[in-house]
CSV table of C-alpha atoms in Angstrom, one decimal:
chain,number,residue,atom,x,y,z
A,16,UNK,CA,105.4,83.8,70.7
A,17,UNK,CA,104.2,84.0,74.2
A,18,UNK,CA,102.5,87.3,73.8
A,19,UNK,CA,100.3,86.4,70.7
A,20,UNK,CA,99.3,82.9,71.8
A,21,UNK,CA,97.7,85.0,75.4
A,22,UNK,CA,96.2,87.1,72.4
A,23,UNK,CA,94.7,84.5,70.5
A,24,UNK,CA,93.0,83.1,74.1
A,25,UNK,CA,91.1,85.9,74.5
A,26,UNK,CA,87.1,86.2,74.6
A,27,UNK,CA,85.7,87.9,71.2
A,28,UNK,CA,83.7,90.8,72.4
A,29,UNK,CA,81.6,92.2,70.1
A,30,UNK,CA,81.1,96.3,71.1
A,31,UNK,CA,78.2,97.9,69.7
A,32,UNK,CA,79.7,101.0,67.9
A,33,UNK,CA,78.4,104.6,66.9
A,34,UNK,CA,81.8,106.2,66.8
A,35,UNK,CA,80.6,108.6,69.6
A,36,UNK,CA,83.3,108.9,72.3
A,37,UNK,CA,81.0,106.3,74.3
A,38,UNK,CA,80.9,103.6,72.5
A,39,UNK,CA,85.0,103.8,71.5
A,40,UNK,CA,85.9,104.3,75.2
A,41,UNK,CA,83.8,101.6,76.3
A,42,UNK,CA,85.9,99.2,73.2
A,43,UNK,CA,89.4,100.9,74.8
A,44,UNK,CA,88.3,99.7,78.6
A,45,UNK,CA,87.5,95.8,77.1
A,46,UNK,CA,90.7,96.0,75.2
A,47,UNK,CA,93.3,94.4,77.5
A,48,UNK,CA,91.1,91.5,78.6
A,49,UNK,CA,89.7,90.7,75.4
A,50,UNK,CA,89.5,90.8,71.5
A,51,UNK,CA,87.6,93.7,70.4
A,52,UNK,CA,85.5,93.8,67.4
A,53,UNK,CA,82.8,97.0,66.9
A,54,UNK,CA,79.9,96.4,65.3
A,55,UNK,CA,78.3,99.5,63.5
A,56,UNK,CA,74.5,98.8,62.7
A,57,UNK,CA,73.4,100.1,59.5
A,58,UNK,CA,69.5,100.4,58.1
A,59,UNK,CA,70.4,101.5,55.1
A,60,UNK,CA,68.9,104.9,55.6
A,61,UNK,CA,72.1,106.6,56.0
A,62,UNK,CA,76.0,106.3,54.9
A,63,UNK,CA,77.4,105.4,58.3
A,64,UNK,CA,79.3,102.1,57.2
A,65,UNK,CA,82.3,104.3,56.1
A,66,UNK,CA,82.2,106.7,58.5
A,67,UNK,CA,82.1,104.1,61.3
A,68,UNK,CA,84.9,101.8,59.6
A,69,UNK,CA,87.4,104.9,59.6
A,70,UNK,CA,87.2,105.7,62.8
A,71,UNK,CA,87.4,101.9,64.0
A,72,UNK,CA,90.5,102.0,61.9
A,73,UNK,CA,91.8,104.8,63.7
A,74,UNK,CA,91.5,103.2,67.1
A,75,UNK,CA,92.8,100.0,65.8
A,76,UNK,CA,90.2,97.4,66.3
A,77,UNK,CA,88.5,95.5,64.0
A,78,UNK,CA,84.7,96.6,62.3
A,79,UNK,CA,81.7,95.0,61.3
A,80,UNK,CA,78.5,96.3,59.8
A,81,UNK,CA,75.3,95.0,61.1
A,82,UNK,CA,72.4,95.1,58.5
A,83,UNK,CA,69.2,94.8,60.6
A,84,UNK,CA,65.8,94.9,59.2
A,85,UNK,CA,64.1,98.3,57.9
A,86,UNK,CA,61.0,96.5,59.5
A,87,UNK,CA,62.3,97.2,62.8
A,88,UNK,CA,62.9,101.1,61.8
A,89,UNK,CA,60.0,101.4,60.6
A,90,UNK,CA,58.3,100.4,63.5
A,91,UNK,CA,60.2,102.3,66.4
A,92,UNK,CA,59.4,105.2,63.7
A,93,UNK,CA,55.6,104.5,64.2
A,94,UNK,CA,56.1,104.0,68.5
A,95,UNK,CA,57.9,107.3,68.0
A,96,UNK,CA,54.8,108.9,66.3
A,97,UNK,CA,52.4,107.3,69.0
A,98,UNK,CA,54.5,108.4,71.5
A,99,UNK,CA,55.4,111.3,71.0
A,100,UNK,CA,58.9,110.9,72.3
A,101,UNK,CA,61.9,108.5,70.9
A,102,UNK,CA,62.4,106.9,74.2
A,103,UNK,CA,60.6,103.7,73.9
A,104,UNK,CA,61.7,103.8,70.1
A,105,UNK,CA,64.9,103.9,71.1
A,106,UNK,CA,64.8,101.1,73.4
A,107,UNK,CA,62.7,98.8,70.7
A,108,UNK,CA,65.9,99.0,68.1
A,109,UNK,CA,68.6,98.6,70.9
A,110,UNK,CA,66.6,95.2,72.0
A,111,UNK,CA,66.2,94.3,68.3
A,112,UNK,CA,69.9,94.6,67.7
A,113,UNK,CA,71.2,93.3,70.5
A,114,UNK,CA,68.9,90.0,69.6
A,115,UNK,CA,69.9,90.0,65.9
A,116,UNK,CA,73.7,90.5,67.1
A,117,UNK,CA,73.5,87.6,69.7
A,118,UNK,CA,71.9,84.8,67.2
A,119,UNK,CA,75.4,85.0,65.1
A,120,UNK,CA,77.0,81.7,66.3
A,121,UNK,CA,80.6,83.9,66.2
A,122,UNK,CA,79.6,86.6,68.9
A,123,UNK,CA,79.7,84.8,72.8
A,124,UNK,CA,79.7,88.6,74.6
A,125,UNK,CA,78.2,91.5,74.2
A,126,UNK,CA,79.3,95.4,74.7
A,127,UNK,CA,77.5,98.3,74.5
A,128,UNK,CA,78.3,102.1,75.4
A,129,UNK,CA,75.5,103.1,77.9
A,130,UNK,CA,76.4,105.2,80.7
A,131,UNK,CA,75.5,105.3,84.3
A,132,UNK,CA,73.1,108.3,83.8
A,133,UNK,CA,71.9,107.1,80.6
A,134,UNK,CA,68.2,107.3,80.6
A,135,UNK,CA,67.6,105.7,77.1
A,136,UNK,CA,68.7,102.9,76.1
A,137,UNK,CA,67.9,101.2,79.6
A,138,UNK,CA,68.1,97.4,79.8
A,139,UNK,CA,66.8,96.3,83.2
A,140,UNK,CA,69.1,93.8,85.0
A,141,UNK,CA,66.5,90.9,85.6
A,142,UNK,CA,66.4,91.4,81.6
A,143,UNK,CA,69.7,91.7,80.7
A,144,UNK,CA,70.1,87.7,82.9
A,145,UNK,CA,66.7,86.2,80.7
A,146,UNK,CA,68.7,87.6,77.4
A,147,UNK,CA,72.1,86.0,78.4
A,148,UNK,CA,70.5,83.0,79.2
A,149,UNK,CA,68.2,82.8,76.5
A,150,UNK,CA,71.0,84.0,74.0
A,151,UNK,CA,74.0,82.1,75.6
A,152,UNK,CA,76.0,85.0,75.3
A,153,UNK,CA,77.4,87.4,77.9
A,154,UNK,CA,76.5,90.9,77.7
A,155,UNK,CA,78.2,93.9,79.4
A,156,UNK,CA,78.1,97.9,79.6
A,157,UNK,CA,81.8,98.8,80.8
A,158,UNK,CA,80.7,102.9,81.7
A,159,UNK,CA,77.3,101.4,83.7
A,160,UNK,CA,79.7,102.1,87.1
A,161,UNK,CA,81.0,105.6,85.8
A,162,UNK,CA,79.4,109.1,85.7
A,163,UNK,CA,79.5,111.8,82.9
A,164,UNK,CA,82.4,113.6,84.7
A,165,UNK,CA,84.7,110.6,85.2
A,166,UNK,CA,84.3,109.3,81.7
A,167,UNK,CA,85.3,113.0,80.2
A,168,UNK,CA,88.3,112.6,82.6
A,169,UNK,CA,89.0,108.9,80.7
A,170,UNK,CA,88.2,110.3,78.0
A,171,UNK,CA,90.3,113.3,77.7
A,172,UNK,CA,93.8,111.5,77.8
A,173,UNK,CA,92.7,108.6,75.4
A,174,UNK,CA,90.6,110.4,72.4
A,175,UNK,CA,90.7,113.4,70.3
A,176,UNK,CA,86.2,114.3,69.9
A,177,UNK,CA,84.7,117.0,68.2
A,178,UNK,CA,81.0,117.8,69.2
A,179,UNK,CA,78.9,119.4,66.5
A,180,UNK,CA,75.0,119.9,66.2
A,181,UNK,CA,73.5,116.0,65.3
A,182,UNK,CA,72.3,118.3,62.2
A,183,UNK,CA,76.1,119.0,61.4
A,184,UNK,CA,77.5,115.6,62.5
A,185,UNK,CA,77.0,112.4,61.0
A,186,UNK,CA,76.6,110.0,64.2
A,187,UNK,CA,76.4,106.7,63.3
A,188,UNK,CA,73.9,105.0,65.3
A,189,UNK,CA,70.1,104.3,65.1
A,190,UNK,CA,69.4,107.8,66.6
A,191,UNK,CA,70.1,109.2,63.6
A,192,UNK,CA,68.7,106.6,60.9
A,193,UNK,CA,65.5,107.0,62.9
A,194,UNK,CA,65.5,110.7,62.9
A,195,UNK,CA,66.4,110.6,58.8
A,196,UNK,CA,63.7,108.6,58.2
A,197,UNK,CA,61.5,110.1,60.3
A,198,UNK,CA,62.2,113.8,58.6
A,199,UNK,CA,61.1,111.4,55.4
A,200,UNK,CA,58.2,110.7,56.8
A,201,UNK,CA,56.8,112.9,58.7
A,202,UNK,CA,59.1,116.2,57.6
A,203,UNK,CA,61.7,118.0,60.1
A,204,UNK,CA,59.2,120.2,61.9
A,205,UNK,CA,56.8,117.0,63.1
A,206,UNK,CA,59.9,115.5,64.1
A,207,UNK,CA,61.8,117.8,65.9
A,208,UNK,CA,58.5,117.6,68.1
A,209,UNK,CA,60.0,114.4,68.7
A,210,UNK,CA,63.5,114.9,68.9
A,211,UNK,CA,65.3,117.5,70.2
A,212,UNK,CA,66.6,119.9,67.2
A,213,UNK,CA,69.4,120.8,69.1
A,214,UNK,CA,71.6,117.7,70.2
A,215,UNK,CA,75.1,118.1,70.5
A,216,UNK,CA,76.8,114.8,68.9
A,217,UNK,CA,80.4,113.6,69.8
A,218,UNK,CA,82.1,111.8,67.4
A,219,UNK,CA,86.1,110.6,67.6
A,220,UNK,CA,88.8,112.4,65.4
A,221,UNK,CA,91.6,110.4,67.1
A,222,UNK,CA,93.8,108.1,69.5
A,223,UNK,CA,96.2,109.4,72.0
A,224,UNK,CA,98.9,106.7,72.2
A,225,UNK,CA,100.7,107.2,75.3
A,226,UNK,CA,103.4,104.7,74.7
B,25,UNK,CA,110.1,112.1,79.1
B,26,UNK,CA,107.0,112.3,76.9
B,27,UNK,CA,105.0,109.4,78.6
B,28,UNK,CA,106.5,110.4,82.1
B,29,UNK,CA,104.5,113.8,82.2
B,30,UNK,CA,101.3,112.3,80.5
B,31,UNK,CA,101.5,109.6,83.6
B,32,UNK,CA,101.8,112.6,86.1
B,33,UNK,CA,99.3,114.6,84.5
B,34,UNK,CA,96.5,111.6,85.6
B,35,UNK,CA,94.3,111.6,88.1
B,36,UNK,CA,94.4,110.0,90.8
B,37,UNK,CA,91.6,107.3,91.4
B,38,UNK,CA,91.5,105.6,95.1
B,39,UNK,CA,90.1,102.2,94.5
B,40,UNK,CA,88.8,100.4,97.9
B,41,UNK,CA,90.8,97.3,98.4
B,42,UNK,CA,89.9,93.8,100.3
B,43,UNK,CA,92.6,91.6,98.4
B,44,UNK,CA,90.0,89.8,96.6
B,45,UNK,CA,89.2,89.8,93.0
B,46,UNK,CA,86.9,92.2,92.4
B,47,UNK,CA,88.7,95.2,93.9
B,48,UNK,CA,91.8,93.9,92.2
B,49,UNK,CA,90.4,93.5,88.7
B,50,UNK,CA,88.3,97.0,89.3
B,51,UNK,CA,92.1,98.5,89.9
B,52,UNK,CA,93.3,96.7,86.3
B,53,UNK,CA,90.5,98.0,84.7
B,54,UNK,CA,91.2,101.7,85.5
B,55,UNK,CA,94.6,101.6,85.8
B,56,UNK,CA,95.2,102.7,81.9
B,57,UNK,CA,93.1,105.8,82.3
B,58,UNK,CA,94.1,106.7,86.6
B,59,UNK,CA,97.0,107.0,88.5
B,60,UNK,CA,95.4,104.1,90.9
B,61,UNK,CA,95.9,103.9,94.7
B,62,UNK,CA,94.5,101.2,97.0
B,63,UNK,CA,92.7,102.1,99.9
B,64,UNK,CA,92.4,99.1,102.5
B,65,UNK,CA,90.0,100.1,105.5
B,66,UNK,CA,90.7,98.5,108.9
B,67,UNK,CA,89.2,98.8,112.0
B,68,UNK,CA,92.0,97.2,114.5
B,69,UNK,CA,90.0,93.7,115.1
B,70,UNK,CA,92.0,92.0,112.7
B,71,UNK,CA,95.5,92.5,111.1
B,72,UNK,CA,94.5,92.9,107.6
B,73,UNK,CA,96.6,95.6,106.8
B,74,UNK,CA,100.0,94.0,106.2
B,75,UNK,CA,98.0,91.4,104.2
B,76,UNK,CA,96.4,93.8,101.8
B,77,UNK,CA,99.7,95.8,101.4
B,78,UNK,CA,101.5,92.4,99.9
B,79,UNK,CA,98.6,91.7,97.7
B,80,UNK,CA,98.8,95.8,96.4
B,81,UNK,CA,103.0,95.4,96.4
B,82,UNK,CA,101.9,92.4,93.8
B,83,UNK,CA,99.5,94.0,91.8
B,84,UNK,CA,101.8,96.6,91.4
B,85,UNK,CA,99.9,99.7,93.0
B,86,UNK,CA,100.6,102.1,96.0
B,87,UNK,CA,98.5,101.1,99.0
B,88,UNK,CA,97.4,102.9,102.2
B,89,UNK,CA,95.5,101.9,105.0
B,90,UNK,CA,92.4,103.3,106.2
B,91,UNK,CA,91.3,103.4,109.8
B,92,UNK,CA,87.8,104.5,110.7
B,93,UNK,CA,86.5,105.1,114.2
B,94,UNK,CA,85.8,101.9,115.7
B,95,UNK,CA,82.0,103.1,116.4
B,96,UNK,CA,81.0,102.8,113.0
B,97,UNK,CA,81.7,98.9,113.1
B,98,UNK,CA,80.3,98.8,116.5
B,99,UNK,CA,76.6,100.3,115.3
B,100,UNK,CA,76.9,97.9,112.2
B,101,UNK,CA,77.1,95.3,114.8
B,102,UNK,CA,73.9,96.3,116.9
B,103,UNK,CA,72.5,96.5,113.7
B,104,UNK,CA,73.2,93.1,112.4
B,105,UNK,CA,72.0,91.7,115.8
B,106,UNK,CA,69.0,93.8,115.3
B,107,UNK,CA,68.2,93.0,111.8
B,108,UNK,CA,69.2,89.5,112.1
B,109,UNK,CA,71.3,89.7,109.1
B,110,UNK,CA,74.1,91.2,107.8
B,111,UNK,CA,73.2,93.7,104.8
B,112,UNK,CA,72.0,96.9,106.3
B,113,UNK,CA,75.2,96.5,108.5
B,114,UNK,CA,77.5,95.9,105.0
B,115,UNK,CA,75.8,99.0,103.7
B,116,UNK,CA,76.3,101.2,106.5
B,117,UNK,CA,79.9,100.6,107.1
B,118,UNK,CA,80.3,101.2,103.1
B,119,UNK,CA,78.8,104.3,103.4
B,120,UNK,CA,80.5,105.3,106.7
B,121,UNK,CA,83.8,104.5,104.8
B,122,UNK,CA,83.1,106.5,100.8
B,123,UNK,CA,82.2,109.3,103.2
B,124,UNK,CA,85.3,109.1,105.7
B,125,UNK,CA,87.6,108.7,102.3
B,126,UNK,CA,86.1,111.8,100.7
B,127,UNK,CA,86.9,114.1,103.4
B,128,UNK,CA,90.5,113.6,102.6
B,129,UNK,CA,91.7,116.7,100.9
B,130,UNK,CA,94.0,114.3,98.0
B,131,UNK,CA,90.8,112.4,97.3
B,132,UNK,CA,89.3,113.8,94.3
B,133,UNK,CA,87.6,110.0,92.3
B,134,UNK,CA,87.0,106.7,94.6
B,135,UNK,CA,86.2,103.7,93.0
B,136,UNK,CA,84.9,100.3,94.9
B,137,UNK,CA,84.6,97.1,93.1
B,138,UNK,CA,80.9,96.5,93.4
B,139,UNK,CA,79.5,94.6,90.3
B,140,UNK,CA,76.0,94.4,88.6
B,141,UNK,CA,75.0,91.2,90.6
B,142,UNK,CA,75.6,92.3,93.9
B,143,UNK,CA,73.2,92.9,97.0
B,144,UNK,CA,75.3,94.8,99.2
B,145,UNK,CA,77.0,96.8,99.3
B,146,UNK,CA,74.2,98.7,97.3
B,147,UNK,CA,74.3,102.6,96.3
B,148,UNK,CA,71.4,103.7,94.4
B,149,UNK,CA,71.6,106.6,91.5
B,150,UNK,CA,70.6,109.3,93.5
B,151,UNK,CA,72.6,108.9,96.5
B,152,UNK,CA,75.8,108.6,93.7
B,153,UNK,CA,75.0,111.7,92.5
B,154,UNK,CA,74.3,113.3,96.5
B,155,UNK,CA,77.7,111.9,97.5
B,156,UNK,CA,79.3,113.5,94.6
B,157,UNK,CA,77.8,116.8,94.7
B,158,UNK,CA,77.9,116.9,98.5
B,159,UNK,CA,81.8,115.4,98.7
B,160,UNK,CA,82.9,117.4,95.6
B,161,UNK,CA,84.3,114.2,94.8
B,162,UNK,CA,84.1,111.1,91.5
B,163,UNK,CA,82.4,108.1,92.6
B,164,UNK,CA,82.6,105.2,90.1
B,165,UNK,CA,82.1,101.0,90.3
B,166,UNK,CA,84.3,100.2,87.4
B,167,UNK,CA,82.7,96.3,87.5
B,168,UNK,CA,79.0,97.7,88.0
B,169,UNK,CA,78.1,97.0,84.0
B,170,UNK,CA,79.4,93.4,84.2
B,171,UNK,CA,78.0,90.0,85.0
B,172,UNK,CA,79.8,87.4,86.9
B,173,UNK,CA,80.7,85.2,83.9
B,174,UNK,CA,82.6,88.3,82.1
B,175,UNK,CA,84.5,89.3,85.2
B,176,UNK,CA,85.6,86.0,85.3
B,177,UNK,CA,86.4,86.0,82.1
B,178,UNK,CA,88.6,89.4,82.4
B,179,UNK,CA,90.6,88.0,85.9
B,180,UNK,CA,91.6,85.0,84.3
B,181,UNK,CA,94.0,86.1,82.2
B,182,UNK,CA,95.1,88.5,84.7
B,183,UNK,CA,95.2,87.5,88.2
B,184,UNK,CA,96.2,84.2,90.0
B,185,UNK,CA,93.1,83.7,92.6
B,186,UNK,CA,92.9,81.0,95.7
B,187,UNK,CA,89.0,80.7,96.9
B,188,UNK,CA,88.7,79.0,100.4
B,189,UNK,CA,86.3,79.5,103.3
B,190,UNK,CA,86.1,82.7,105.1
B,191,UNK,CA,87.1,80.7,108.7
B,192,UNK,CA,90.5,80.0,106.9
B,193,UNK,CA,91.2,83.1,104.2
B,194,UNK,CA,91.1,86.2,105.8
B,195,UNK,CA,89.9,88.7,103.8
B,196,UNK,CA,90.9,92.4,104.2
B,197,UNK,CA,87.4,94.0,104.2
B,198,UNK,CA,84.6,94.8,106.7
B,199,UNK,CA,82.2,92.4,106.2
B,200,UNK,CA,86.1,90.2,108.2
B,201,UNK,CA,86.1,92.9,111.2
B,202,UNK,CA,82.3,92.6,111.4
B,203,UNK,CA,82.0,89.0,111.6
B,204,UNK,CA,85.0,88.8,114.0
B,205,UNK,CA,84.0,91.7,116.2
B,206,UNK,CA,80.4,89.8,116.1
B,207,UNK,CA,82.4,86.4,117.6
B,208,UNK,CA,83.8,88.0,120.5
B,209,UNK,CA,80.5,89.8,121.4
B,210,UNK,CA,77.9,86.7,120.8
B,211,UNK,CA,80.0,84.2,120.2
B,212,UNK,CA,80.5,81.9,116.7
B,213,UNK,CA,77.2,80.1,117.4
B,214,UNK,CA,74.5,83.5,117.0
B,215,UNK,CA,77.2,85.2,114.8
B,216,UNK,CA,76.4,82.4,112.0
B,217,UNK,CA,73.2,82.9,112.4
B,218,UNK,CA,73.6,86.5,111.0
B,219,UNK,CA,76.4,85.6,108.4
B,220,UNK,CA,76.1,82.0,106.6
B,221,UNK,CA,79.3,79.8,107.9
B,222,UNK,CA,79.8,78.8,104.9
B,223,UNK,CA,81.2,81.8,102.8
B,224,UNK,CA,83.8,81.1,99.7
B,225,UNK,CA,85.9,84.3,100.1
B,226,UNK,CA,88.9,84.9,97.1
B,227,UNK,CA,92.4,86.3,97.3
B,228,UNK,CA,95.1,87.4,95.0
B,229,UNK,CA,98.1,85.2,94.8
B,230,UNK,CA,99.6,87.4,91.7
B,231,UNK,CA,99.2,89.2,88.9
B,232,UNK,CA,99.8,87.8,85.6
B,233,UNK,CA,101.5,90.1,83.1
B,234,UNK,CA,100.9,89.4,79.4
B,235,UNK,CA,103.6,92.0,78.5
C-alpha cells in the first residue's frame, strides 16, 4: 500500500526511444526516481512502431508512438542535400520533436539518450534553459556525464544488444526514416554520400534482471 | 547465490563525497549499475571526516577518506587571494584531487557529482578524455545531463536534506577547508570578500527507502 502510493508520486518522464542500447539505458537510470514512459517517433516512412513497442515491453515500461509531421522530414531531407552531411538534419528533427513532445499537456519532463561524446544531436545548454522555460517542461540527458566506455560497462550487466549493419538492422529513430526516405529520393548511392554506408546499429534483445 | 556473484562481478565506481545532495544522489544514481564507494577528501583544517562517514554509514555505502598534501590547498589559497575569487582555486583543488584519486592502483571509474548548471568545478571534454587516457582510468558526472529542477525532483523521494548557512553546516568538501584555511590567514573580513558570506550549503539527514 505504501510502496505503490510512493509509485503513483512520481514525476512522468517521457524518454525519447530508438530501442538502441542508449536510449533504453538512459529509461533504466530514470527508473527509480520516476515513471517512465518511451516515446518512439514514427514519420510513417518506416515500420518502427512495432519494433519499438516490443522491446519497450521487454524492458517493462510503458510506450508511446509519436507521429510528427512528414513536413519536418522532408525538410531535414532537403538541409541534408544542401549540406551535404546529416548533421544539421539531424539536429532540425531532434528540435522539432522535442517541441512537438513538450506541447502535450501530459508530458512535464523530458529524456533523451545523448551521450557525452555525442556530436549530433547537440542541444546547447543556454538552449536547453530557453526551451524549458518556454515549454514549462524539464528536460534531461541522463548519459551527458558518462563516456562510451563507462556506459558499455552499465550496459553490459543490464541489457542483452546485438549490433548489425544500419542496412541489416531496423533502428527505430529518425536516422533511419531520414536515410529511407532519402534512398527514395535521391537513390542509395547519392545518399550514402551523405551517410555513412557502413554504421553499426545497436538494438536491445533483452533485460538482465538481477533480482 | 545467483545475485551474490553478479554484485561481485561490478565494478567499482569511487564517487567524491561532501555529504550534500548532489554527491549523494550522483551515488543513488549509479548504485544499480556500480559497486559504489565514497571518497571524502580532507586536508586536516577541519574534521569532516567523521561527519562524511555518518552521512555514507546512512546512505548505505562504504566510505574512505582522502587526504591530499596540504600544498595543494595552500596554492588554491594564494590563488584565491590572487584572483580575488574563488573559482580557479575550486577548480584546481578538483583537479589536484581526480588526479591524486587515479593514482590509486583499486581506482579504475571516479565519479563527482557536478551537474549541468554548475560553474566550478568545471572539466571541459577534452581534458575528460586526457585524464582518462593519461590515468587509464573512467571519469563520469552522473548529474552532468540534469537541470536543477529534475535533481530536485529525483532527491526528494530519496533523501532527507537540511539547507543552512555555510557559517553553521559544515560541509565535508574543499571549497569548507579553503574558506577556513583562508580565515586563519586573512581573517573572516578579506575571506568574504573572495567567497560570498552568505552560502546555503545542504546535507544529508537520511536516506529514504521506498522498498
Amino acid at each position: 500500500m505504501q510502496k505503490s502510493l510512493v509509485i503513483s508520486m512520481k514525476t512522468k518522464a517521457h524518454v525519447l526511444f530508438s530501442g538502441g542500447k542508449d536510449s533504453s539505458l538512459s529509461a533504466l537510470l530514470l527508473e527509480p526516481f520516476f515513471d517512465v514512459r518511451l516515446v518512439t517517433c514514427n514519420f510513417g516512412i518506416l515500420k518502427t512502431g512495432p519494433v519499438a513497442e516490443d522491446i519497450a515491453k521487454e524492458l517493462g515500461f510503458s510506450h508511446q508512438i509519436l507521429c510528427p509531421d512528414i513536413e519536418i522530414l522532408k525538410t531535414a531531407a532537403k538541409t541534408a542535400k544542401t549540406d551535404g552531411f546529416p548533421n544539421n538534419a539531424i539536429n532540425y528533427v531532434h528540435r522539432q520533436v522535442l517541441s512537438l513532445l513538450a506541447q502535450n499537456d501530459e508530458v512535464s519532463m523530458i529524456a533523451d539518450g545523448l551521450r557525452r561524446d555525442d556530436r549530433v544531436p547537440h542541444v546547447p545548454l543556454p538552449e536547453i534553459q530557453s526551451f524549458e522555460d518556454k515549454n514549462k517542461v524539464l528536460y534531461c540527458s541522463p548519459l551527458m556525464g558518462f563516456g562510451r566506455a563507462a556506459i558499455n560497462k552499465m550496459i553490459e550487466s543490464n541489457l542483452v544488444i546485438t549490433e548489425e549493419e544500419s542496412a541489416v538492422l531496423l533502428k527505430c529513430d529518425y536516422e533511419a526514416e531520414l536515410r529511407e526516405y532519402l534512398y527514395q529520393d535521391i537513390g542509395e548511392e547519392a545518399t550514402h554520400k551523405l551517410f555513412p554506408k557502413s554504421h553499426k546499429q545497436s538494438r536491445v534483445i533483452s533485460r538482465i534482471r538481477n533480482e
